[in-house]
Coordinates of C-alpha atoms in Angstrom, one line a residue:
X1 CA -2.5 -22.7 -12.7
X2 CA -1.3 -19.0 -12.9
X3 CA 1.3 -17.2 -11.2
X4 CA 0.8 -13.4 -10.4
X5 CA 2.3 -10.5 -8.3
X6 CA 0.9 -7.5 -6.7
X7 CA 3.2 -5.7 -4.2
X8 CA 2.3 -2.5 -1.4
X9 CA -0.9 -3.4 -0.5
X10 CA -0.6 -1.3 2.4
X11 CA -3.8 -2.4 4.4
X12 CA -5.1 -0.6 7.4
X13 CA -8.5 -2.6 8.7
X14 CA -7.8 -2.2 12.0
X15 CA -5.5 1.0 12.3
X16 CA -6.0 4.9 11.3
X17 CA -3.8 4.7 8.3
X18 CA -5.8 6.2 5.4
X19 CA -4.1 5.8 2.1
X20 CA -5.8 8.7 0.0
X21 CA -4.1 11.2 1.4
X22 CA -0.8 9.7 -0.7
X23 CA -2.8 10.6 -3.8
X24 CA -6.2 10.0 -5.0
X25 CA -5.4 6.8 -6.6
X26 CA -5.0 5.4 -3.1
X27 CA -9.1 6.4 -3.0
X28 CA -10.9 3.4 -1.5
X29 CA -7.9 0.9 -2.8
X30 CA -8.7 -2.0 -0.7
X31 CA -11.7 -2.3 -2.8
X32 CA -9.7 -1.9 -6.1
X33 CA -7.2 -4.6 -4.7
X34 CA -10.3 -7.6 -3.9
X35 CA -12.2 -6.3 -7.3
X36 CA -9.4 -6.8 -9.6
X37 CA -7.6 -9.6 -8.0
X38 CA -11.2 -11.8 -7.5
X39 CA -11.9 -11.3 -11.4
X40 CA -8.8 -13.1 -12.7
X41 CA -7.5 -15.3 -9.7
X42 CA -8.8 -18.7 -9.0
X43 CA -7.9 -21.2 -5.8
X44 CA -5.9 -22.7 -8.7
X45 CA -3.7 -19.9 -8.8
X46 CA -0.5 -18.4 -7.0
X47 CA -0.3 -14.7 -6.0
X48 CA 3.2 -13.3 -4.8
X49 CA 2.8 -9.9 -2.9
X50 CA 6.3 -8.3 -1.9
X51 CA 6.1 -6.4 0.8
X52 CA 4.4 -3.8 2.4
X53 CA 1.1 -5.8 2.9
X54 CA -0.6 -4.2 6.1
X55 CA -0.1 -0.7 8.1
X56 CA -0.4 -2.8 11.8
X57 CA 2.0 -2.9 14.0
X58 CA 1.6 -6.4 15.5
X59 CA 0.1 -9.9 15.0
X60 CA -3.2 -8.8 16.1
X61 CA -3.5 -5.6 14.6
X62 CA -2.8 -7.5 11.6
X63 CA -5.2 -10.0 11.7
X64 CA -8.4 -8.3 9.7
X65 CA -5.9 -7.4 6.9
X66 CA -4.5 -11.2 7.1
X67 CA -8.1 -12.0 6.6
X68 CA -8.7 -10.2 3.9
X69 CA -6.1 -11.4 2.0
X70 CA -6.5 -15.1 2.7
X71 CA -10.4 -14.4 1.3
X72 CA -8.5 -13.5 -2.1
X73 CA -8.6 -16.3 -4.5
X74 CA -5.5 -18.5 -4.6
X75 CA -2.7 -20.1 -2.5
X76 CA -0.5 -16.7 -1.3
X77 CA 3.2 -16.0 -0.9
X78 CA 4.2 -12.6 1.6
X79 CA 7.5 -11.2 1.5
X80 CA 8.1 -8.8 4.3
X81 CA 8.1 -4.9 3.4
X82 CA 9.8 -1.8 5.4
X83 CA 6.2 -1.2 7.0
X84 CA 5.5 -4.5 7.8
X85 CA 6.2 -3.9 11.4
X86 CA 3.6 -7.0 12.6
X87 CA 5.6 -9.4 11.0
X88 CA 6.7 -11.7 13.4
X89 CA 9.0 -15.0 13.3
X90 CA 8.0 -17.6 10.8
X91 CA 6.9 -19.7 13.9
X92 CA 5.1 -16.6 15.0
X93 CA 3.2 -15.5 11.8
X94 CA 1.9 -19.5 11.1
X95 CA 0.8 -20.1 14.6
X96 CA -1.4 -17.3 14.2
X97 CA -2.7 -18.4 10.6
X98 CA -3.0 -21.8 12.6
X99 CA -5.5 -19.8 15.6
X100 CA -7.1 -18.2 12.8
X101 CA -8.1 -21.0 10.5
X102 CA -6.2 -19.7 7.5
X103 CA -4.3 -22.1 4.9
X104 CA -3.3 -20.0 2.3
X105 CA -0.8 -17.7 2.9
X106 CA 3.1 -18.3 3.5
X107 CA 5.6 -16.5 4.3
X108 CA 9.3 -15.9 2.8
X109 CA 12.1 -15.1 5.0
X110 CA 15.4 -17.2 4.9
X111 CA 13.1 -19.7 3.1
X112 CA 12.1 -21.4 -0.4
X113 CA 9.0 -22.7 -1.8
X114 CA 8.1 -25.1 -4.5
X115 CA 5.2 -25.4 -6.4
X116 CA 4.5 -27.6 -9.3
X117 CA 2.1 -27.4 -11.9
X118 CA 1.1 -29.6 -15.0
X119 CA 1.4 -26.4 -17.6
X120 CA 4.3 -24.7 -16.3
X121 CA 6.3 -27.4 -14.2
X122 CA 8.1 -26.8 -11.2
X123 CA 8.2 -23.3 -10.3
X124 CA 10.8 -22.0 -7.1
X125 CA 10.4 -19.0 -5.3
X126 CA 12.7 -17.6 -2.9
X127 CA 13.9 -13.7 -2.0
X128 CA 14.1 -11.0 0.6
X129 CA 13.1 -7.3 1.3
X130 CA 16.4 -5.8 0.0
X131 CA 17.3 -2.5 1.2
X132 CA 18.1 0.9 -0.3
X133 CA 21.6 0.9 -2.3
X134 CA 24.8 2.7 -0.4
X135 CA 24.6 5.7 -3.3
X136 CA 21.1 6.2 -2.2
X137 CA 20.7 10.4 -1.0
X138 CA 19.1 9.2 2.4
X139 CA 21.7 6.6 2.5
X140 CA 23.5 6.8 6.3
X141 CA 26.1 4.7 8.2
X142 CA 23.9 2.3 10.0
X143 CA 22.3 0.8 6.8
X144 CA 25.2 -0.7 5.8
X145 CA 24.6 -3.6 8.3
X146 CA 21.2 -4.1 7.7
X147 CA 22.3 -3.7 3.5
X148 CA 24.6 -7.0 4.0
X149 CA 22.4 -8.8 6.3
X150 CA 19.9 -8.6 3.1
X151 CA 22.4 -10.0 1.0
X152 CA 22.7 -12.7 3.1
X153 CA 19.1 -13.6 3.4
X154 CA 18.9 -13.7 -0.4
X155 CA 21.3 -16.1 -0.4
X156 CA 20.9 -17.5 2.2
X157 CA 17.0 -18.1 0.2
X158 CA 18.6 -18.9 -2.7
X159 CA 20.8 -21.9 -1.4
X160 CA 17.4 -23.2 0.4
X161 CA 15.7 -23.1 -3.2
X162 CA 18.4 -25.2 -4.0
X163 CA 17.7 -27.3 -2.1
X164 CA 14.3 -27.9 -3.6
X165 CA 14.9 -27.8 -7.3
X166 CA 14.6 -30.2 -9.9
X167 CA 15.3 -30.5 -13.3
X168 CA 13.8 -28.1 -15.3
X169 CA 12.1 -26.0 -12.3
X170 CA 11.9 -21.9 -12.8
X171 CA 12.7 -19.5 -10.5
X172 CA 10.9 -16.7 -9.4
X173 CA 13.1 -14.2 -7.0
X174 CA 10.6 -11.5 -4.8
X175 CA 12.1 -8.6 -3.1
X176 CA 10.7 -5.5 -2.1
X177 CA 13.1 -2.8 -2.4
X178 CA 14.1 -2.7 -5.9
X179 CA 17.7 -5.6 -6.5
X180 CA 19.6 -2.5 -8.3
X181 CA 20.3 1.3 -7.4
X182 CA 18.7 4.2 -9.4
X183 CA 21.7 3.7 -12.0
X184 CA 20.8 0.3 -12.7
X185 CA 23.6 -1.2 -12.3
X186 CA 24.5 -5.3 -11.3
X187 CA 24.5 -5.3 -7.9
X188 CA 25.7 -7.5 -5.4
X189 CA 21.7 -8.7 -5.2
X190 CA 21.5 -9.3 -9.2
X191 CA 24.3 -11.2 -9.4
X192 CA 23.5 -14.0 -7.1
X193 CA 20.2 -14.1 -9.1
X194 CA 22.1 -14.6 -11.6
X195 CA 24.6 -17.1 -10.2
X196 CA 21.5 -19.1 -9.7
X197 CA 19.5 -18.9 -13.0
X198 CA 16.7 -16.8 -12.0
X199 CA 13.5 -16.5 -14.6
X200 CA 12.1 -13.0 -13.3
X201 CA 12.6 -10.6 -10.2
X202 CA 9.7 -8.8 -9.1
X203 CA 9.1 -6.1 -6.5
X204 CA 7.6 -3.3 -4.8
X205 CA 8.2 -0.6 -2.9
X206 CA 8.2 2.4 -5.7
X207 CA 5.3 4.7 -5.7
X208 CA 6.0 7.6 -8.2
X209 CA 5.8 7.3 -11.5
X210 CA 9.4 9.4 -12.8
X211 CA 11.0 6.7 -10.8
X212 CA 13.9 5.1 -12.9
X213 CA 12.3 1.4 -11.2
X214 CA 9.5 1.7 -13.9
X215 CA 10.4 -1.6 -15.1
X216 CA 8.3 -3.8 -16.8
X217 CA 10.7 -7.0 -17.5
X218 CA 13.7 -4.7 -18.8
X219 CA 16.8 -7.4 -18.6
X220 CA 19.3 -6.4 -15.6
X221 CA 22.5 -9.0 -15.1
X222 CA 20.1 -11.0 -17.7
X223 CA 17.1 -11.6 -15.6
X224 CA 14.1 -9.9 -15.9
X225 CA 12.8 -7.0 -13.2
X226 CA 8.9 -6.3 -12.6
X227 CA 7.7 -3.5 -10.7
X228 CA 4.2 -5.1 -9.1
X229 CA 3.6 -2.0 -6.7
X230 CA -0.5 -1.6 -6.8
X231 CA -0.4 1.9 -7.4
X232 CA 1.9 1.9 -10.2
X233 CA 0.0 -0.8 -12.3
X234 CA -3.5 0.4 -11.2
X235 CA -4.1 -2.2 -8.8
X236 CA -3.9 -5.1 -11.4
X237 CA -1.9 -7.8 -10.7
X238 CA 0.9 -8.4 -13.0
X239 CA 0.6 -11.7 -14.6
X240 CA 4.0 -14.1 -14.7
X241 CA 3.2 -17.3 -16.9
X242 CA 5.3 -15.7 -20.2
X243 CA 8.8 -15.5 -18.0
X244 CA 7.9 -18.9 -16.4
X245 CA 7.5 -21.1 -20.1
X246 CA 10.4 -22.8 -21.8

């Protein structure tokens, strides 16, 4: 098994939300995603998708996008992004998967997963969406409650991961928003990751080349941070195996 990550699919198979208006690189982007993933993934692999999966506003509208993802190779673990308005409760999401006969998609929200592989050993996956930071120019008073809730959700997810942990396990943390501010300072998010001995954190959300978040394994608080937004990595999945080997 190998572990890959790719964020920000921004699919719109049932809604009118063309992505090419955001830049030429988004032209026919779903085909690029499909071809690139089919080129490297096998059904034995794990694909992490840290948010902004679909432009749909409810589960019904997201059906074709989730079917598209289910038809890609491997097991998929999805995290909610700020544009995933279709995302319901875990119970509702899994009920839809059962109805649509999709058995290779899982949802990460206030929970955690453990997978085991002969080569990589035990892997724990935890995470939360995250939010903008208080020094962000767009910050408003109403953001404080959301920001604090996301810290609590990461703590909850990591505590769930600890219940699953076995000796020697590696820990992957997924966030949608970057887990640090634009100054790349240690944050409450990275403190939690550090305290739980995270081996790598993957995130998305960032869509401009001049961002300070153009990170491909740089260490912050001792944790490699990896930007995986698809338009920033040429719509090619990022292989995480090297971060997970002893």
